[in-house]
XYZ file of C-alpha atoms in Angstrom:
167
model
C 159.528 95.808 180.836
C 155.871 96.767 180.672
C 153.179 94.653 179.086
C 152.828 97.414 176.476
C 156.470 96.959 175.500
C 156.126 93.177 175.360
C 152.980 93.539 173.239
C 154.755 95.918 170.856
C 157.635 93.471 170.470
C 155.075 90.757 169.675
C 153.547 93.052 167.025
C 157.029 93.538 165.525
C 157.499 89.774 165.346
C 154.024 89.194 163.853
C 154.807 91.925 161.313
C 158.116 90.238 160.473
C 156.345 86.910 159.954
C 154.256 88.527 157.225
C 157.468 89.004 155.189
C 159.506 85.941 156.067
C 159.005 82.304 155.298
C 159.829 81.428 158.893
C 157.481 79.840 161.364
C 156.702 81.703 164.562
C 158.899 79.313 166.511
C 161.837 79.778 164.125
C 161.520 83.550 164.409
C 161.239 83.424 168.195
C 164.262 81.116 168.445
C 166.393 83.487 166.385
C 165.074 86.843 167.660
C 164.505 86.260 171.384
C 168.157 86.229 172.362
C 170.161 88.594 174.518
C 172.528 89.264 171.611
C 169.713 90.351 169.294
C 168.165 92.566 171.984
C 171.555 94.149 172.743
C 172.113 94.839 169.050
C 168.614 96.216 168.440
C 168.636 98.082 171.748
C 171.468 100.293 170.505
C 169.076 101.964 168.067
C 165.597 101.060 169.336
C 164.838 101.731 173.029
C 162.028 99.148 172.961
C 164.705 96.431 172.863
C 166.937 97.963 175.547
C 165.712 95.508 178.187
C 165.813 91.758 177.581
C 162.494 90.246 178.692
C 162.447 87.925 181.704
C 161.138 84.356 181.410
C 157.471 85.249 181.981
C 157.669 88.211 179.608
C 159.249 86.024 176.913
C 156.434 83.535 177.512
C 153.851 86.298 176.992
C 155.511 87.476 173.743
C 155.856 83.900 172.512
C 152.233 83.093 173.351
C 151.062 86.065 171.310
C 153.278 85.340 168.304
C 152.592 81.598 168.193
C 148.885 82.173 168.899
C 148.539 84.666 166.053
C 150.273 82.222 163.712
C 148.053 79.342 164.834
C 144.823 81.362 164.528
C 145.796 83.639 161.630
C 143.064 82.409 159.293
C 140.396 82.996 161.954
C 141.826 86.415 162.900
C 142.061 87.497 159.261
C 138.450 86.422 158.784
C 137.399 88.777 161.581
C 139.539 91.590 160.186
C 137.974 91.117 156.740
C 134.491 91.006 158.247
C 134.865 94.255 160.206
C 137.200 96.222 157.890
C 134.227 97.599 155.990
C 135.322 99.069 152.682
C 138.860 97.685 152.905
C 140.329 94.488 151.564
C 142.716 93.031 154.144
C 145.428 92.955 151.455
C 145.134 96.745 151.104
C 145.514 97.457 154.819
C 149.050 98.347 155.915
C 150.811 95.237 157.234
C 151.584 96.891 160.542
C 147.869 97.599 161.045
C 147.026 93.971 160.239
C 149.699 92.852 162.716
C 148.286 95.116 165.440
C 144.732 93.902 164.770
C 145.809 90.245 164.814
C 147.596 90.625 168.167
C 144.697 92.530 169.728
C 142.044 90.113 168.476
C 144.109 87.170 169.685
C 144.335 88.740 173.158
C 140.589 89.388 173.224
C 139.698 85.874 172.102
C 142.319 83.777 173.865
C 143.831 85.730 176.768
C 140.996 86.544 179.129
C 143.394 87.964 181.723
C 143.747 91.001 179.437
C 140.645 93.225 179.608
C 139.121 93.890 176.182
C 139.230 97.658 176.726
C 142.946 97.489 177.589
C 143.732 95.388 174.505
C 141.816 97.818 172.267
C 143.423 100.869 173.867
C 146.862 99.353 173.382
C 146.089 98.594 169.716
C 144.958 102.190 169.194
C 148.109 103.548 170.866
C 150.330 101.278 168.774
C 148.565 102.399 165.612
C 149.181 106.053 166.590
C 152.893 105.285 166.712
C 153.101 103.629 163.318
C 150.357 104.952 161.057
C 148.501 108.028 159.870
C 145.834 109.496 162.188
C 142.996 108.412 159.857
C 143.828 104.780 160.485
C 143.727 105.168 164.282
C 139.963 105.705 164.328
C 139.518 102.959 161.776
C 141.394 100.442 163.961
C 139.337 101.523 166.979
C 136.142 101.085 164.950
C 137.100 97.618 163.691
C 137.943 96.423 167.198
C 134.899 98.047 168.795
C 132.569 96.422 166.244
C 134.349 93.103 166.704
C 133.889 93.127 170.499
C 130.264 94.281 170.320
C 129.227 91.833 167.584
C 131.076 88.592 168.251
C 130.349 86.244 171.139
C 133.392 86.387 173.377
C 134.736 83.157 174.872
C 134.278 82.487 178.549
C 137.125 79.988 178.789
C 139.393 80.698 181.720
C 143.076 81.063 180.944
C 146.079 80.970 183.186
C 146.594 84.572 184.245
C 150.041 86.091 184.021
C 151.103 87.187 187.530
C 150.932 90.955 188.035
C 154.596 91.099 189.053
C 155.650 89.802 185.629
C 155.556 93.312 184.197
C 156.842 96.516 185.753
C 154.325 99.353 185.533
C 151.707 96.921 184.257
C 148.879 99.076 182.944
C 146.570 96.152 182.100
C 146.082 94.956 185.662
C-alpha cells in the first residue's frame, strides 16, 4: 500500500466522522479490520489491500490527529477559504484540507509540497475542477502565511509504504 492510498483511506474516515456521532477511535476500531477491508475491497480497489501495522498507525495518527485538532484546522480553513464559509464547502474538500493541514503542522516527515500535491490529487478525484485550484490556493496561502512548527516527529520508515512517493 502506498502512502497515497493510506492518506486517502484516512480522508475517507475523516469524511465519515463528519456524519457519524462516533469518535475517531470508535470508527478506527470498527473500520480497520480485515473483514471490513475484504468487504469494501470487492467494490473499491483502494481497500483491496489490508494495511500493515505501520500503515494502520499512519492512518490512525491522521484520523485521531484531525479529530484532536479539528477546531484549530477548521480555523485555518475558515481563515484561508476567502469568500467561502466552511459550512458551504463540500465535506470531502473539508476532509482533504483537514488531513493535509494536519500533516503539514504535525507530521514533519511529510514534505509540505508532497502533502499539498496529494491534497490536490485527491480533490481531482472527488470534486469539480474549479475546486482543485481553490484547494491548492488555500493550502499554498496557509503554508506561506503561517509559521510552521519546527518540532521533530518520529519519521515513518521508508519501507513502511511500497512505492512511497513522499520520501
